[in-house]
Amino acid sequence: MSAKLAVGISQIDCDDTEPLINPFVHHLELNSTYEKIKTIVLTLILVPVRVGLICFFVVTGWILATIGLFGVPEQELHEKPLEGWRKKLKNIISLLGQSSLRAGGMHFTIKGRQASRDEAPILVAAPHSTFLDAGLVYVTGFPSTIVRTESVSFHIGKLINYTQPIYVWRDDPDSRQKSVKEIIKRATSDMDWPQILIFPEGTCTNRSCLISFKNGAFYPGVPIQPVCIRYPNKLDTVTWTWEGPSALKLLWLTLTQPSSNCEVEFLPIYYPSEEEKRDAKLFANNVRAVMAKALGVPVVDYSYSDCKMMTKAKEMNLPFANSLVEVRKLRKKLGFKGTDREEAVVKSNSYTCRDYSKVTFIEFVDTMRLHSNEQAALQLFRIYDKNNTGLMDIRDYLLGVLATEEEKTTEEVVVLAFMIYDVKRNGKLTADNFCKAVCQTLGISQEYGLQIFDQVDRKQLGFVRLEDFLTWVSKYVPHLIYLGPNDKPNWQNLSVYQNHEKKVD
């Protein structure tokens, strides 16, 4: 790459690059001394009172729900709506739920008018950003919801059952189909079922955008009322994302706020066209566009599968795990299909002739066969240039992409990591590179990684071979390379690495 071309990348070009939105990250810190002191004082004075009141209202609601469901077989609960006094009891339970929210300091502002079930059988609410969104159930009159089956195991299971929810096993494809059929059946039924409330994003975000809507709410092809949710608070103590404060911390900080505001806006009913009735994806995208316009945020095509990928990456401790959804989107912008380019880099002869731990932007685009004037390439480089030094470790990028873009077992990922950090191609890793390979794939600490290195390197040769490490794992700690029920190690499958290494004693 010529010096003239390098000079062509000006500082202005870099400054004009817009950062890519990551909706799964939320940072919350009490920076001022005043906020810290206020939190301590209100924790001692306000939180015990609020918790006591919340427990009272929730327990009372649970008792009424238990009474209301007494004598109702579970099968009947799924086949027909509640009637008579049981149906009227919903209003009381809903008021108790609203009281519990107010006791916790939540203040709801309602805009627009909620449509009736006859007008719009389905309510779709977004953005979904916190467990407190569940309070919308009480605000909207106790509609049916889409609920994971494990939620019933909670002590408030009776309250959930009283909404006559549609249950789903999130990771079971057959269950999704059954849930869709149930949504269609209820939404088009002549029976007096409650409205169905759905959060079509399927996971929590930081409200910076609307991610992809799942199609479930849109298959029936019936009129839908969009519901926009906002939390206009100075300190955002409610947003619960994949990277950020825990649910317990958010609940504590929310309870220590004098008040927390939630704005619920009912948009006009959306009547689908004939084309939208035939195409649920088109229907979902068009409704999302209407809601995004009302909220003043962009739409971004992230999905629940991206969240699952990022969660697994974090468990494995892959480099820049929280940015891998951004990396995936940028690679798509750059026209990457599969992982051919990254695999070609790792397998190339030049891989042993260059220090890939410190790569400039020009070297990065040259290695990946990109154009240096592509903004997406610059954005991709900036993700890995964490200290703004103008340098990145390309091995972090290679490992993150190769480990997540295709389904691989944990052992296969470890094999890839050994390949990436075996820069001399002699089948040996020093302690430093060994720690990077195992710590960034198995989710273990560097201290533990060094202990493993010492145990595998019994002869104190100063290096470890892949086969020696896998033999040691299978003998002493087989659980170390086991991350889930579908991720079983296959100790004989070392061909990926063996085909590209040179055995040197």
PDB file of N, CA and C in Angstrom, residues 20-25 211 242-243 300-311 313 319-332 380 383-384 400 404-405:
ATOM      1  N   LEU A  20     -21.421   3.159  15.098  1.00  0.00           N
ATOM      2  CA  LEU A  20     -22.507   2.206  14.907  1.00  0.00           C
ATOM      3  C   LEU A  20     -23.250   2.024  16.226  1.00  0.00           C
ATOM      4  N   ILE A  21     -24.563   1.958  16.151  1.00  0.00           N
ATOM      5  CA  ILE A  21     -25.373   1.824  17.360  1.00  0.00           C
ATOM      6  C   ILE A  21     -25.255   0.414  17.914  1.00  0.00           C
ATOM      7  N   ASN A  22     -25.008   0.305  19.203  1.00  0.00           N
ATOM      8  CA  ASN A  22     -25.052  -0.987  19.892  1.00  0.00           C
ATOM      9  C   ASN A  22     -26.171  -0.918  20.922  1.00  0.00           C
ATOM     10  N   PRO A  23     -27.330  -1.509  20.627  1.00  0.00           N
ATOM     11  CA  PRO A  23     -28.492  -1.372  21.520  1.00  0.00           C
ATOM     12  C   PRO A  23     -28.440  -2.256  22.753  1.00  0.00           C
ATOM     13  N   PHE A  24     -27.385  -3.058  22.899  1.00  0.00           N
ATOM     14  CA  PHE A  24     -27.329  -4.011  24.000  1.00  0.00           C
ATOM     15  C   PHE A  24     -26.363  -3.598  25.110  1.00  0.00           C
ATOM     16  N   VAL A  25     -26.000  -2.318  25.134  1.00  0.00           N
ATOM     17  CA  VAL A  25     -25.054  -1.817  26.126  1.00  0.00           C
ATOM     18  C   VAL A  25     -25.675  -0.655  26.891  1.00  0.00           C
ATOM     19  N   ILE A 211     -34.895  -2.641  17.266  1.00  0.00           N
ATOM     20  CA  ILE A 211     -34.281  -3.766  16.578  1.00  0.00           C
ATOM     21  C   ILE A 211     -35.355  -4.557  15.844  1.00  0.00           C
ATOM     22  N   TRP A 242     -27.752  -6.487  27.884  1.00  0.00           N
ATOM     23  CA  TRP A 242     -26.825  -7.612  27.988  1.00  0.00           C
ATOM     24  C   TRP A 242     -25.497  -7.194  28.601  1.00  0.00           C
ATOM     25  N   GLU A 243     -25.096  -5.956  28.370  1.00  0.00           N
ATOM     26  CA  GLU A 243     -23.915  -5.423  29.043  1.00  0.00           C
ATOM     27  C   GLU A 243     -24.341  -4.212  29.855  1.00  0.00           C
ATOM     28  N   VAL A 300     -32.753  -0.661  13.469  1.00  0.00           N
ATOM     29  CA  VAL A 300     -31.499  -1.384  13.260  1.00  0.00           C
ATOM     30  C   VAL A 300     -31.817  -2.873  13.227  1.00  0.00           C
ATOM     31  N   ASP A 301     -31.273  -3.578  12.248  1.00  0.00           N
ATOM     32  CA  ASP A 301     -31.608  -4.985  12.077  1.00  0.00           C
ATOM     33  C   ASP A 301     -30.753  -5.900  12.946  1.00  0.00           C
ATOM     34  N   TYR A 302     -30.873  -5.712  14.254  1.00  0.00           N
ATOM     35  CA  TYR A 302     -30.335  -6.674  15.206  1.00  0.00           C
ATOM     36  C   TYR A 302     -31.482  -7.564  15.664  1.00  0.00           C
ATOM     37  N   SER A 303     -31.131  -8.735  16.207  1.00  0.00           N
ATOM     38  CA  SER A 303     -32.175  -9.672  16.587  1.00  0.00           C
ATOM     39  C   SER A 303     -31.784 -10.424  17.850  1.00  0.00           C
ATOM     40  N   TYR A 304     -32.706 -11.268  18.325  1.00  0.00           N
ATOM     41  CA  TYR A 304     -32.463 -12.079  19.512  1.00  0.00           C
ATOM     42  C   TYR A 304     -31.291 -13.037  19.303  1.00  0.00           C
ATOM     43  N   SER A 305     -31.121 -13.520  18.060  1.00  0.00           N
ATOM     44  CA  SER A 305     -29.998 -14.427  17.777  1.00  0.00           C
ATOM     45  C   SER A 305     -28.664 -13.715  17.982  1.00  0.00           C
ATOM     46  N   ASP A 306     -28.630 -12.403  17.695  1.00  0.00           N
ATOM     47  CA  ASP A 306     -27.417 -11.627  17.953  1.00  0.00           C
ATOM     48  C   ASP A 306     -27.116 -11.602  19.452  1.00  0.00           C
ATOM     49  N   CYS A 307     -28.162 -11.487  20.249  1.00  0.00           N
ATOM     50  CA  CYS A 307     -27.988 -11.483  21.706  1.00  0.00           C
ATOM     51  C   CYS A 307     -27.425 -12.812  22.193  1.00  0.00           C
ATOM     52  N   LYS A 308     -27.959 -13.906  21.642  1.00  0.00           N
ATOM     53  CA  LYS A 308     -27.469 -15.225  22.042  1.00  0.00           C
ATOM     54  C   LYS A 308     -26.002 -15.383  21.674  1.00  0.00           C
ATOM     55  N   MET A 309     -25.649 -14.896  20.491  1.00  0.00           N
ATOM     56  CA  MET A 309     -24.255 -14.977  20.063  1.00  0.00           C
ATOM     57  C   MET A 309     -23.359 -14.176  21.000  1.00  0.00           C
ATOM     58  N   MET A 310     -23.792 -12.977  21.363  1.00  0.00           N
ATOM     59  CA  MET A 310     -22.986 -12.123  22.216  1.00  0.00           C
ATOM     60  C   MET A 310     -22.862 -12.715  23.624  1.00  0.00           C
ATOM     61  N   THR A 311     -23.924 -13.334  24.100  1.00  0.00           N
ATOM     62  CA  THR A 311     -23.884 -13.950  25.430  1.00  0.00           C
ATOM     63  C   THR A 311     -22.875 -15.094  25.465  1.00  0.00           C
ATOM     64  N   ALA A 313     -20.355 -15.436  23.483  1.00  0.00           N
ATOM     65  CA  ALA A 313     -19.027 -14.842  23.328  1.00  0.00           C
ATOM     66  C   ALA A 313     -18.507 -14.308  24.661  1.00  0.00           C
ATOM     67  N   PRO A 319     -12.384 -11.836  22.761  1.00  0.00           N
ATOM     68  CA  PRO A 319     -12.018 -10.420  22.718  1.00  0.00           C
ATOM     69  C   PRO A 319     -13.155  -9.573  22.140  1.00  0.00           C
ATOM     70  N   PHE A 320     -13.433  -8.450  22.786  1.00  0.00           N
ATOM     71  CA  PHE A 320     -14.442  -7.506  22.315  1.00  0.00           C
ATOM     72  C   PHE A 320     -15.795  -8.184  22.101  1.00  0.00           C
ATOM     73  N   ALA A 321     -16.180  -9.051  23.040  1.00  0.00           N
ATOM     74  CA  ALA A 321     -17.423  -9.818  22.895  1.00  0.00           C
ATOM     75  C   ALA A 321     -18.637  -8.913  22.732  1.00  0.00           C
ATOM     76  N   ASN A 322     -18.659  -7.791  23.464  1.00  0.00           N
ATOM     77  CA  ASN A 322     -19.821  -6.908  23.423  1.00  0.00           C
ATOM     78  C   ASN A 322     -19.947  -6.147  22.111  1.00  0.00           C
ATOM     79  N   SER A 323     -18.897  -6.158  21.305  1.00  0.00           N
ATOM     80  CA  SER A 323     -18.926  -5.435  20.027  1.00  0.00           C
ATOM     81  C   SER A 323     -19.123  -6.356  18.833  1.00  0.00           C
ATOM     82  N   LEU A 324     -19.267  -7.651  19.086  1.00  0.00           N
ATOM     83  CA  LEU A 324     -19.334  -8.588  17.967  1.00  0.00           C
ATOM     84  C   LEU A 324     -20.600  -8.434  17.131  1.00  0.00           C
ATOM     85  N   VAL A 325     -21.679  -7.911  17.734  1.00  0.00           N
ATOM     86  CA  VAL A 325     -22.873  -7.645  16.929  1.00  0.00           C
ATOM     87  C   VAL A 325     -22.593  -6.507  15.946  1.00  0.00           C
ATOM     88  N   GLU A 326     -21.811  -5.525  16.379  1.00  0.00           N
ATOM     89  CA  GLU A 326     -21.426  -4.438  15.484  1.00  0.00           C
ATOM     90  C   GLU A 326     -20.498  -4.964  14.387  1.00  0.00           C
ATOM     91  N   VAL A 327     -19.568  -5.845  14.794  1.00  0.00           N
ATOM     92  CA  VAL A 327     -18.635  -6.426  13.821  1.00  0.00           C
ATOM     93  C   VAL A 327     -19.406  -7.200  12.756  1.00  0.00           C
ATOM     94  N   ARG A 328     -20.401  -7.961  13.185  1.00  0.00           N
ATOM     95  CA  ARG A 328     -21.199  -8.740  12.232  1.00  0.00           C
ATOM     96  C   ARG A 328     -21.906  -7.835  11.231  1.00  0.00           C
ATOM     97  N   LYS A 329     -22.447  -6.730  11.709  1.00  0.00           N
ATOM     98  CA  LYS A 329     -23.162  -5.816  10.822  1.00  0.00           C
ATOM     99  C   LYS A 329     -22.200  -5.127   9.849  1.00  0.00           C
ATOM    100  N   LEU A 330     -21.039  -4.738  10.343  1.00  0.00           N
ATOM    101  CA  LEU A 330     -20.059  -4.080   9.478  1.00  0.00           C
ATOM    102  C   LEU A 330     -19.522  -5.032   8.421  1.00  0.00           C
ATOM    103  N   ARG A 331     -19.291  -6.294   8.797  1.00  0.00           N
ATOM    104  CA  ARG A 331     -18.834  -7.281   7.817  1.00  0.00           C
ATOM    105  C   ARG A 331     -19.879  -7.457   6.715  1.00  0.00           C
ATOM    106  N   LYS A 332     -21.153  -7.401   7.111  1.00  0.00           N
ATOM    107  CA  LYS A 332     -22.225  -7.516   6.119  1.00  0.00           C
ATOM    108  C   LYS A 332     -22.202  -6.315   5.173  1.00  0.00           C
ATOM    109  N   LEU A 380     -14.869  -0.635  11.562  1.00  0.00           N
ATOM    110  CA  LEU A 380     -14.431  -1.944  12.030  1.00  0.00           C
ATOM    111  C   LEU A 380     -13.072  -1.842  12.717  1.00  0.00           C
ATOM    112  N   ILE A 383     -13.240  -0.264  16.271  1.00  0.00           N
ATOM    113  CA  ILE A 383     -13.723  -1.127  17.348  1.00  0.00           C
ATOM    114  C   ILE A 383     -12.556  -1.784  18.066  1.00  0.00           C
ATOM    115  N   TYR A 384     -11.560  -2.211  17.313  1.00  0.00           N
ATOM    116  CA  TYR A 384     -10.422  -2.945  17.891  1.00  0.00           C
ATOM    117  C   TYR A 384      -9.257  -2.022  18.264  1.00  0.00           C
ATOM    118  N   GLY A 400     -12.559 -13.501  17.131  1.00  0.00           N
ATOM    119  CA  GLY A 400     -13.964 -13.171  17.369  1.00  0.00           C
ATOM    120  C   GLY A 400     -14.857 -13.592  16.220  1.00  0.00           C
ATOM    121  N   THR A 404     -17.509 -17.138  16.112  1.00  0.00           N
ATOM    122  CA  THR A 404     -18.934 -16.850  16.270  1.00  0.00           C
ATOM    123  C   THR A 404     -19.746 -16.866  14.989  1.00  0.00           C
ATOM    124  N   GLU A 405     -19.129 -16.679  13.842  1.00  0.00           N
ATOM    125  CA  GLU A 405     -19.913 -16.557  12.619  1.00  0.00           C
ATOM    126  C   GLU A 405     -20.524 -17.874  12.164  1.00  0.00           C
TER     127      GLU A 405
END
